[in-house]
PDB file of C-alpha atoms in Angstrom:
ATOM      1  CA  UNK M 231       5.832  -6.339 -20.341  1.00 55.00           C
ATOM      2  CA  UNK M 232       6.290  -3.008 -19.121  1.00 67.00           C
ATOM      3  CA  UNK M 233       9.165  -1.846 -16.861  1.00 84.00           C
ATOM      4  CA  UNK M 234       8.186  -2.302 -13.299  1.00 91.00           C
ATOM      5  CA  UNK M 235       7.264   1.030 -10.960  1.00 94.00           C
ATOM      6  CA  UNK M 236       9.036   1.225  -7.933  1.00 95.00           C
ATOM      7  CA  UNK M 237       7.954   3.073  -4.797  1.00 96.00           C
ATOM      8  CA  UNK M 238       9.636   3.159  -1.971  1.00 96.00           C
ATOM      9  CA  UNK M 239       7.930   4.445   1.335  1.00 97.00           C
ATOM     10  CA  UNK M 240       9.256   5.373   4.844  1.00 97.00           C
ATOM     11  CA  UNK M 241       7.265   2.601   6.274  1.00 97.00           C
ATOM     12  CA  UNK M 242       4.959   0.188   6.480  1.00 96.00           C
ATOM     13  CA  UNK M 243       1.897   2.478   7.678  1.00 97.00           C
ATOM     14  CA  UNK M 244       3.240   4.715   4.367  1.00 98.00           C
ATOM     15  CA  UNK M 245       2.980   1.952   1.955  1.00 98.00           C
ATOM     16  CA  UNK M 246      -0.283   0.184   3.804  1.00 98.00           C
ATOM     17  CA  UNK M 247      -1.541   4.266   2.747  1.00 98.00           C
ATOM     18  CA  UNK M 248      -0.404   4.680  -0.788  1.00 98.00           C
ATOM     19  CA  UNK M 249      -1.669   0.831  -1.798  1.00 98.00           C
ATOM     20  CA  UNK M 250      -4.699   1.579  -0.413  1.00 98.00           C
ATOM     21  CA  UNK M 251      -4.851   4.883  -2.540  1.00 98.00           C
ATOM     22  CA  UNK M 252      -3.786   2.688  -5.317  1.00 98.00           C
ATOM     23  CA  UNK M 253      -6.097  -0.060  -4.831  1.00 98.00           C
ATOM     24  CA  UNK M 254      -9.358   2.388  -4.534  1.00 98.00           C
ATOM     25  CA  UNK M 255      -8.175   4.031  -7.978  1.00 98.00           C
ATOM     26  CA  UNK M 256      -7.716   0.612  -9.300  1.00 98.00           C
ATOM     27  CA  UNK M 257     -11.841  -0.557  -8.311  1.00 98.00           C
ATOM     28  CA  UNK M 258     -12.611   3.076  -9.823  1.00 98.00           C
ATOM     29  CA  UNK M 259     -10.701   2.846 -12.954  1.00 98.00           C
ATOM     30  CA  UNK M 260     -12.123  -1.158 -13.749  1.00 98.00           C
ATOM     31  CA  UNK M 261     -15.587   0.001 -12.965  1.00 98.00           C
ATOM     32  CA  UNK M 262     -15.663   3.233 -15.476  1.00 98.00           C
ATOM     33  CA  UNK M 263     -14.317   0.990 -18.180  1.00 97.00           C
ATOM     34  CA  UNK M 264     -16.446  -2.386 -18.164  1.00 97.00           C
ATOM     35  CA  UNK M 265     -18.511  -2.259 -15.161  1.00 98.00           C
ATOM     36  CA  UNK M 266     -16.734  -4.464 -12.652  1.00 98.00           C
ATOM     37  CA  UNK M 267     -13.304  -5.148 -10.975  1.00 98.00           C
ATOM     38  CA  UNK M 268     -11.623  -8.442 -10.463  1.00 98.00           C
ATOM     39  CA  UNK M 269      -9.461  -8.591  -7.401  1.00 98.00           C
ATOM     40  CA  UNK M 270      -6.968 -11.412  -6.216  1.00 98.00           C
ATOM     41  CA  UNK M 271      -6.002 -10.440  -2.609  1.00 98.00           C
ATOM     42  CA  UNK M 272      -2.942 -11.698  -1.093  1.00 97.00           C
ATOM     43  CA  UNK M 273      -2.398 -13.108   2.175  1.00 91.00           C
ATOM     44  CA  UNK M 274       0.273 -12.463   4.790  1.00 86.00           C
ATOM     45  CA  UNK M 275       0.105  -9.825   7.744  1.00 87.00           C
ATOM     46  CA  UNK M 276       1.386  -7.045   5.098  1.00 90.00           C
ATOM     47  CA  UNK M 277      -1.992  -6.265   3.664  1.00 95.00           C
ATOM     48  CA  UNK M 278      -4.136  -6.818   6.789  1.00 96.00           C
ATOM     49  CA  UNK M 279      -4.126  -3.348   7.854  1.00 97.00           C
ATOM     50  CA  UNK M 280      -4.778  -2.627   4.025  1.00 98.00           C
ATOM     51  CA  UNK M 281      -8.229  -4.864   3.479  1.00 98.00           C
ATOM     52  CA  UNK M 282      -8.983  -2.592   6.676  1.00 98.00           C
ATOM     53  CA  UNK M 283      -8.793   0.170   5.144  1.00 98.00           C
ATOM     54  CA  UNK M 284     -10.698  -0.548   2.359  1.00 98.00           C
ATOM     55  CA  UNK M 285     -13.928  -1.547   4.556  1.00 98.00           C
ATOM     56  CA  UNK M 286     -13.896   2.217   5.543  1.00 97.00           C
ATOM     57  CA  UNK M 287     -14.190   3.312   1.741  1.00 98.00           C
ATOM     58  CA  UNK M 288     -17.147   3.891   0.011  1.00 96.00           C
ATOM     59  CA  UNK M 289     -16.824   1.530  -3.045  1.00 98.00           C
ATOM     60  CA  UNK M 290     -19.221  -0.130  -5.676  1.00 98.00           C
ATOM     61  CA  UNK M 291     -19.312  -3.174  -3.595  1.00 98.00           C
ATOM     62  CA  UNK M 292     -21.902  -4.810  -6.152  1.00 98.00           C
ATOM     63  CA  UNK M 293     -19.229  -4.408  -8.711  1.00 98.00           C
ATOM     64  CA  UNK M 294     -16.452  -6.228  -6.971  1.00 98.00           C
ATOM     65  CA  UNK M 295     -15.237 -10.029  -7.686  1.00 98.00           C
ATOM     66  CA  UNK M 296     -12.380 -11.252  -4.568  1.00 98.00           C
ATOM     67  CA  UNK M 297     -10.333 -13.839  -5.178  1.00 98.00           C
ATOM     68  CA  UNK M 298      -7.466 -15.291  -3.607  1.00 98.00           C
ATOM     69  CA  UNK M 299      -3.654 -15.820  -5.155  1.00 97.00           C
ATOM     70  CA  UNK M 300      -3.505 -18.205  -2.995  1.00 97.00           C
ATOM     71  CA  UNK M 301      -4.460 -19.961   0.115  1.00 97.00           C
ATOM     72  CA  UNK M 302      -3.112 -21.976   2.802  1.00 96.00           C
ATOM     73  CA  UNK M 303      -4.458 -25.736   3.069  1.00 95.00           C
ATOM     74  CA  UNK M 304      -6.734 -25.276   5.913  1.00 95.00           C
ATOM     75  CA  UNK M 305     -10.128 -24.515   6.336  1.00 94.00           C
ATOM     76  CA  UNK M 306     -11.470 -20.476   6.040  1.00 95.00           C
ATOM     77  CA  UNK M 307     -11.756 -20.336  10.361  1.00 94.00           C
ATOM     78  CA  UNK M 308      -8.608 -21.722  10.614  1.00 95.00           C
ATOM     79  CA  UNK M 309      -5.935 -18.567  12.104  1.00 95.00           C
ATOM     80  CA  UNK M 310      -3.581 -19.435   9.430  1.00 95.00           C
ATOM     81  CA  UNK M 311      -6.490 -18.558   6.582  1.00 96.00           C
ATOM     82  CA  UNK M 312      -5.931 -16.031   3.843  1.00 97.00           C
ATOM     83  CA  UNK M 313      -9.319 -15.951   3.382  1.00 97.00           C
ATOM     84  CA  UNK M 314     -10.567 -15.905   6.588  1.00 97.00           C
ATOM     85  CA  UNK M 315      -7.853 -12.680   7.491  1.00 97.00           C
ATOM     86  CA  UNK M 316      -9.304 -10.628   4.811  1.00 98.00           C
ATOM     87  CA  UNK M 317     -12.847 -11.751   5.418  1.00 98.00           C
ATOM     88  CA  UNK M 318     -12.788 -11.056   9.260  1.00 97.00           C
ATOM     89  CA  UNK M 319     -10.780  -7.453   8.093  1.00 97.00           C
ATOM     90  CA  UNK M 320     -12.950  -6.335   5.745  1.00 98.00           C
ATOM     91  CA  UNK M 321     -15.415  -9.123   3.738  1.00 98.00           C
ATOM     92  CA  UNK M 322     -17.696  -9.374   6.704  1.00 98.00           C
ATOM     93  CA  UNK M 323     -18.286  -5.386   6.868  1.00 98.00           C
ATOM     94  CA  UNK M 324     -19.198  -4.721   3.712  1.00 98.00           C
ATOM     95  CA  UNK M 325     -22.216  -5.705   1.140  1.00 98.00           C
ATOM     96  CA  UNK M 326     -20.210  -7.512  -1.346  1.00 98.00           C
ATOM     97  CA  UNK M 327     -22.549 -10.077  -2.322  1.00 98.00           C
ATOM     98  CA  UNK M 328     -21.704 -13.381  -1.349  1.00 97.00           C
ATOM     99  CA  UNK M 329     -21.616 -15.070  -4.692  1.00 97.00           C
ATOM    100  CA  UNK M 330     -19.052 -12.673  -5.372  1.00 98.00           C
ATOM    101  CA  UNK M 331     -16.171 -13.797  -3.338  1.00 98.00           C
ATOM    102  CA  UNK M 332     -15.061 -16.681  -4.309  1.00 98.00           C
ATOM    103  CA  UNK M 333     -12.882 -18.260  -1.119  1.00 97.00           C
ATOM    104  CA  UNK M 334     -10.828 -20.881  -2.312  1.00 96.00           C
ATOM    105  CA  UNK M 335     -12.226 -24.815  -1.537  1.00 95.00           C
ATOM    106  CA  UNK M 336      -9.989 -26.390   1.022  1.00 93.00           C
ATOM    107  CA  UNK M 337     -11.969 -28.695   2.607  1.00 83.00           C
ATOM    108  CA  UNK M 338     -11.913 -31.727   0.338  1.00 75.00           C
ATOM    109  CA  UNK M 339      -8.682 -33.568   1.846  1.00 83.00           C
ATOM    110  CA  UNK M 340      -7.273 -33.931  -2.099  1.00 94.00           C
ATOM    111  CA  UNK M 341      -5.411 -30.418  -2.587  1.00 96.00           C
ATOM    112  CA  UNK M 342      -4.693 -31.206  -6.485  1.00 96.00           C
ATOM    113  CA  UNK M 343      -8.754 -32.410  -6.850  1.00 96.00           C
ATOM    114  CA  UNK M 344      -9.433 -28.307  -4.958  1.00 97.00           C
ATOM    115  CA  UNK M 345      -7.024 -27.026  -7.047  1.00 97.00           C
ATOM    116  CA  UNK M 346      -8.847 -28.051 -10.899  1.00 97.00           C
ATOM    117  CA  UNK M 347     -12.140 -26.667  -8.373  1.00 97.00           C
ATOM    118  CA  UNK M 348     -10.956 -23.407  -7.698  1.00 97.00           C
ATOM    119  CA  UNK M 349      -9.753 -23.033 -11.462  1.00 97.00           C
ATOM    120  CA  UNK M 350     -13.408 -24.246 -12.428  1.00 96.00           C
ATOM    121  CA  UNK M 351     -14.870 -21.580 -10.327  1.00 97.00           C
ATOM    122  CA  UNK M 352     -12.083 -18.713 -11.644  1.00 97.00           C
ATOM    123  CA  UNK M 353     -13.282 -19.821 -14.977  1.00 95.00           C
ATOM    124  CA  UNK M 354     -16.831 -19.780 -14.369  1.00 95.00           C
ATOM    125  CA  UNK M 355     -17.004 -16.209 -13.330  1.00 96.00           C
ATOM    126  CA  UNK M 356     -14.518 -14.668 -15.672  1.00 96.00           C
ATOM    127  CA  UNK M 357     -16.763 -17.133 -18.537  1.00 94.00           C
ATOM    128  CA  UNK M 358     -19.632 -14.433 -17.418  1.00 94.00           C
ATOM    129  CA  UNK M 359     -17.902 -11.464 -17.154  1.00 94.00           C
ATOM    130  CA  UNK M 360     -15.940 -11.535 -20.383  1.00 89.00           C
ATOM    131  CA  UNK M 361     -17.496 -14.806 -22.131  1.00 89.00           C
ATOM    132  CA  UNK M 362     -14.135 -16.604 -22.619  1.00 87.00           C
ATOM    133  CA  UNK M 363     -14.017 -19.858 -23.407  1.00 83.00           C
ATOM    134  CA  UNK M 364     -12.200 -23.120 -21.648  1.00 79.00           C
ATOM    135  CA  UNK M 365      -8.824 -22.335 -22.907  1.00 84.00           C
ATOM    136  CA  UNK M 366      -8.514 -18.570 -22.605  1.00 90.00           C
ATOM    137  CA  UNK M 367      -7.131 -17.059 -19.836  1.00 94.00           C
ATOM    138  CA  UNK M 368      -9.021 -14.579 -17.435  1.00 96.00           C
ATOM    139  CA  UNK M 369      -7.693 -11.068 -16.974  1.00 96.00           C
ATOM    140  CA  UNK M 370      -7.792  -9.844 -13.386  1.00 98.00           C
ATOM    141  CA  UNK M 371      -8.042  -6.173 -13.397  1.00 98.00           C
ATOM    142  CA  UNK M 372      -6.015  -6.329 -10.137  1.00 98.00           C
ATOM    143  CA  UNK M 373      -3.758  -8.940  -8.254  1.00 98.00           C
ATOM    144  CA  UNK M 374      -2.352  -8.408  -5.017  1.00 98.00           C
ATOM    145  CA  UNK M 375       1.257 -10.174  -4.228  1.00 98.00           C
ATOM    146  CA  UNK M 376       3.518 -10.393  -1.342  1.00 97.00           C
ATOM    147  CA  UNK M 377       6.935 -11.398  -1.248  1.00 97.00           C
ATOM    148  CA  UNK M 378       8.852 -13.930   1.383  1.00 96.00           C
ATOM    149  CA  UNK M 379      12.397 -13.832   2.710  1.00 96.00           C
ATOM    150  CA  UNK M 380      12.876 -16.707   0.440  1.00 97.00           C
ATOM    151  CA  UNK M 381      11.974 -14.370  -2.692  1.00 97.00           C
ATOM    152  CA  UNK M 382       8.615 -17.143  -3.072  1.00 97.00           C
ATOM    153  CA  UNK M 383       5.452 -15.307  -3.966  1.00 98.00           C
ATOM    154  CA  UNK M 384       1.635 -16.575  -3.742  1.00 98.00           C
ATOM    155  CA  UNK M 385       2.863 -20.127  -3.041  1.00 98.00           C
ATOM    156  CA  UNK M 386       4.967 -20.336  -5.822  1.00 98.00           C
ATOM    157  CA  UNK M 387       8.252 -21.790  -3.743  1.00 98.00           C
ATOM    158  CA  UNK M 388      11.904 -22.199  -4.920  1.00 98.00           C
ATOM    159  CA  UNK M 389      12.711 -25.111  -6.862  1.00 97.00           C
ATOM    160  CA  UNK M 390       8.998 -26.487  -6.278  1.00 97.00           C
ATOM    161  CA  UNK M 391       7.105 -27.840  -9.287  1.00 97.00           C
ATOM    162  CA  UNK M 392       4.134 -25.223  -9.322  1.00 98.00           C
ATOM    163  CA  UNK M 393       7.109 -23.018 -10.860  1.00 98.00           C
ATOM    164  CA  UNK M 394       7.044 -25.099 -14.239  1.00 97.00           C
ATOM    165  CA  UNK M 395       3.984 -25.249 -14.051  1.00 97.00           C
ATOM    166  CA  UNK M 396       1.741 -23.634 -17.658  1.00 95.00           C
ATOM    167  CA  UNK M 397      -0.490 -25.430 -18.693  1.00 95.00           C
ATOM    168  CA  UNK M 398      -2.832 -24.414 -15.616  1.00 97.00           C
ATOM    169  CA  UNK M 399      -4.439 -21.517 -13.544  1.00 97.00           C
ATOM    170  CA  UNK M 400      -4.259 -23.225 -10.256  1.00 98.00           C
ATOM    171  CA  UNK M 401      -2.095 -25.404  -8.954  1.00 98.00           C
ATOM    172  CA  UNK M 402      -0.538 -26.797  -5.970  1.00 98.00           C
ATOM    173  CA  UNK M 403       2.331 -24.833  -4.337  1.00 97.00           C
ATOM    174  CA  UNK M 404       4.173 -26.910  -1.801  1.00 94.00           C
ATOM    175  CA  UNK M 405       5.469 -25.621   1.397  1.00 93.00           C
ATOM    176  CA  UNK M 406       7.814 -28.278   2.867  1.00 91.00           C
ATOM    177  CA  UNK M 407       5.384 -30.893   3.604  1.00 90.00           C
ATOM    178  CA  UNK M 408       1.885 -28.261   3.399  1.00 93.00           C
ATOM    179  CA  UNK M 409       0.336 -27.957   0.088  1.00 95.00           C
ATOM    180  CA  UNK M 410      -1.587 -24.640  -0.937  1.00 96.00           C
ATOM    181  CA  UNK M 411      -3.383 -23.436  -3.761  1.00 98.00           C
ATOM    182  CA  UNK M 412      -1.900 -21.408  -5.971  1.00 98.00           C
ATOM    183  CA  UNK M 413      -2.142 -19.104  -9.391  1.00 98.00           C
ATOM    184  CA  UNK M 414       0.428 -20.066 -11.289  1.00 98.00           C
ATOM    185  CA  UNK M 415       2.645 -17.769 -12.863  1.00 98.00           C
ATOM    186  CA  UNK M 416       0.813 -17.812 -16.695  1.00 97.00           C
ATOM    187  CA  UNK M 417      -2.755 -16.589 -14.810  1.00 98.00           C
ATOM    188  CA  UNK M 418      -0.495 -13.643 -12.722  1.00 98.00           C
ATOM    189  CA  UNK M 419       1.026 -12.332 -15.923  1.00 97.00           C
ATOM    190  CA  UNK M 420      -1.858 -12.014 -17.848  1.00 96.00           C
ATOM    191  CA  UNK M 421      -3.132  -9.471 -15.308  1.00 97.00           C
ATOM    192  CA  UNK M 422      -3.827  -5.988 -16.193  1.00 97.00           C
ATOM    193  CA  UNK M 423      -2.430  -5.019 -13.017  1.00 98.00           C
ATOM    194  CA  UNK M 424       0.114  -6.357 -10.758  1.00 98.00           C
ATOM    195  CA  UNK M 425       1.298  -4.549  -7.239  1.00 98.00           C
ATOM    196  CA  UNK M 426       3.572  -6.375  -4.639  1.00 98.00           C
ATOM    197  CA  UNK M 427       3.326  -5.304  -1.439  1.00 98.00           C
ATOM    198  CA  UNK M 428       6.821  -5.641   0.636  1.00 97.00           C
ATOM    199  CA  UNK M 429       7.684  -4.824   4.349  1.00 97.00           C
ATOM    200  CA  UNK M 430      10.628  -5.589   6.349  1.00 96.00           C
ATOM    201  CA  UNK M 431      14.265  -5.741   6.499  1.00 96.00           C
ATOM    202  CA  UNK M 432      14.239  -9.409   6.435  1.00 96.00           C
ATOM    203  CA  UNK M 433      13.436  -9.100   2.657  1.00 96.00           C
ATOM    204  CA  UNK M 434      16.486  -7.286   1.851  1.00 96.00           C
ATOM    205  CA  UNK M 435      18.891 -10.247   0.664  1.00 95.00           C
ATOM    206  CA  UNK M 436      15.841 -11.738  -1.180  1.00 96.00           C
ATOM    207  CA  UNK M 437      15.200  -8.137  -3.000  1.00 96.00           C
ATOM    208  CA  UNK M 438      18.753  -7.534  -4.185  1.00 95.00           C
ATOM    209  CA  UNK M 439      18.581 -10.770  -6.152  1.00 94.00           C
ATOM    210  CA  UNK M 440      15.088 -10.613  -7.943  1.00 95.00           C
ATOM    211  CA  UNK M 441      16.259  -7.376  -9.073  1.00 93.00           C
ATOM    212  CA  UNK M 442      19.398  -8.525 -10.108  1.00 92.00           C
ATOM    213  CA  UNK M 443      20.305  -8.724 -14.021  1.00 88.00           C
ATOM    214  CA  UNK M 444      21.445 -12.217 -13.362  1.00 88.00           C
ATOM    215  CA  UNK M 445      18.927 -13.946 -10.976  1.00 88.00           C
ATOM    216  CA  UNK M 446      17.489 -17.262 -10.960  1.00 95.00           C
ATOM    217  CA  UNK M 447      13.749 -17.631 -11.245  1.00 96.00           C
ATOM    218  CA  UNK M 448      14.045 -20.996 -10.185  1.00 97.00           C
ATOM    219  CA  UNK M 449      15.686 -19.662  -6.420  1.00 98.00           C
ATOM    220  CA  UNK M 450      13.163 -16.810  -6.256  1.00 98.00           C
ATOM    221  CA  UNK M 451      10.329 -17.391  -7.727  1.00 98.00           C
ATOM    222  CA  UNK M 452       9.119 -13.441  -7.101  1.00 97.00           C
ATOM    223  CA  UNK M 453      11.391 -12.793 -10.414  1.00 97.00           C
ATOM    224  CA  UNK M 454       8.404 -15.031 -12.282  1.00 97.00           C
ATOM    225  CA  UNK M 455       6.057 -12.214 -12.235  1.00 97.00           C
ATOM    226  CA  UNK M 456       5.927  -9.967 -15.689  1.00 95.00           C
ATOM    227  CA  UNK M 457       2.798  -9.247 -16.644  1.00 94.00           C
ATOM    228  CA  UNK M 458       1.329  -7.755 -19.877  1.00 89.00           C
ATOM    229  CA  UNK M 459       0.133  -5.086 -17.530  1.00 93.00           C
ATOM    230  CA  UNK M 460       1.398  -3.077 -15.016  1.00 96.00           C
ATOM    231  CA  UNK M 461       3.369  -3.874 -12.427  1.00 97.00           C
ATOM    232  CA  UNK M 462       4.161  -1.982  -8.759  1.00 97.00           C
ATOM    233  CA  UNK M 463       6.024  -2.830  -6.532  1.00 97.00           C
ATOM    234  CA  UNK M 464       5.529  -0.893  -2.972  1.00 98.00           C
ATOM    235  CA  UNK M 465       8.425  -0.838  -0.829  1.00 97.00           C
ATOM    236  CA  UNK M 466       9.176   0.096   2.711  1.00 97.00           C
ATOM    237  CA  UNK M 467      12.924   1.800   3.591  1.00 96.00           C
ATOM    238  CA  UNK M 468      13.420  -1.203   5.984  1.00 96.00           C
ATOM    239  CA  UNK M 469      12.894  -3.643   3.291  1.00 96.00           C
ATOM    240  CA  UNK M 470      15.465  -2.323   0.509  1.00 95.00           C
ATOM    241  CA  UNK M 471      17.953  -0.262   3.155  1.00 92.00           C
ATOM    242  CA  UNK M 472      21.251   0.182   0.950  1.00 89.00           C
ATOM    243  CA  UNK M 473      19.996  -1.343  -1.871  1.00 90.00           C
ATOM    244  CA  UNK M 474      19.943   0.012  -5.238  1.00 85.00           C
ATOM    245  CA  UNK M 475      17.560  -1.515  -6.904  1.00 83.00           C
ATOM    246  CA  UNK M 476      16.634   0.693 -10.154  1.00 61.00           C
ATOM    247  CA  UNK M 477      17.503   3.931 -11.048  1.00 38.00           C
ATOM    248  CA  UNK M 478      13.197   4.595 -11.597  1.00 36.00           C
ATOM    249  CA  UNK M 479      12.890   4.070  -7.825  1.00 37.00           C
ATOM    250  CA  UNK M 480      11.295   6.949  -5.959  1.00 37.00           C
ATOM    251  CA  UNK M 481      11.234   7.530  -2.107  1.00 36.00           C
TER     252      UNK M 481
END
């Protein structure tokens, strides 16, 4: 694992900007070097105005894979829909082809029976792309996180048992009583890239102890993610206010 880059931007409008920036470079960079990106989008209102902005770009749709970190237990027209945000924000206006975006099955009333489908269909593609076998683990080029006030990220919770979970890609992340689908930590880490996307001052508390020396993983479940690759986090000044999180941060 490589020390994490911090940015931290004077808002959220700056940081929707500079991910996008970083997310076009990211498409550009996969596609030069083996002919296709493999995105995980995250959900939350955070990277709305970002899946926006990329249906303005002019991108080699054919070459793009979309996945989800995770998704809420409902079905893709439901308002509370990962999937459905990005696809009304940007899937639906662009000519990704269909068998390309791979919205995560929550329509079978068993959430742990979706989750082994959604890993199935994660392994499927990645089995074409890079020809790896059951028990290897796929490489996104790119996975998109958010972060809660509870320090939770995807729908990896506190104290839940989708944290201990390794022996899987997907699993189920529980919510009080409302199970999701979720990567689990093992799939995030193997990524090449990793870049959290963080707004609000209502993340502050939850920020000063995933960056802390001495932080549980178990209580926030954000401090899970190291990849092998990189890792960015994108800050706004509201979310880290007096904080001092790193002495790499830039503003």
């Amino acid at each position: 694992m490589t020390a994490p880059q911090l940015e931290i931007l004077p808002d959220k409008p700056a940081l929707v900007q500079r991910a996008l920036a970083l997310v076009v470079e990211a498409i550009h960079s996969a596609v030069a070097d083996h002919d296709y990106c493999t995105l995980a989008l995250a959900g939350g209102s955070t990277p709305k105005p970002l899946y926006s902005g990329l249906a303005e770009q002019d991108l080699p749709w054919e070459k793009l894979y979309i996945f989800w970190s995770d998704e809420r237990y409902v079905p893709l027209d439901h308002p509370d829909s990962n999937g459905g945000m990005a696809k009304a924000a940007w899937l639906d206006r662009v000519p990704i082809p269909p068998d390309h975006i791979l919205y995560a099955p929550t329509l079978e009333g068993d959430p742990v029976a979706s989750a082994r489908q959604y890993e199935a269909m994660v392994k499927s593609i990645f089995g074409g792309l890079q020809g790896l076998g059951p028990s290897q683990v796929p490489r996104f080029d790119l996975i998109l996180l958010g972060m809660g006030d509870d320090g939770h990220t995807a729908s990896l919770f506190p104290h839940t048992e989708a944290l201990g979970v390794d022996d899987r890609l997907v699993t189920v992340g529980q919510k009080g009583s409302d199970p999701r689908l979720t990567f689990t930590a093992p799939l995030i880490n193997h990524s090449h890239r990793v870049m959290f996307l963080v707004a609000g001052a209502d993340k502050q508390a939850a920020l000063s102890q995933v960056f802390a020396a001495d932080g549980d993983d178990e209580a926030y479940p954000s401090r899970l993610v190291r990849p092998q690759g990189e890792l960015r986090w994108l800050l706004d000044r509201s979310a880290v206010g007096d904080l001092d999180l790193a002495a790499t941060a830039t503003s």
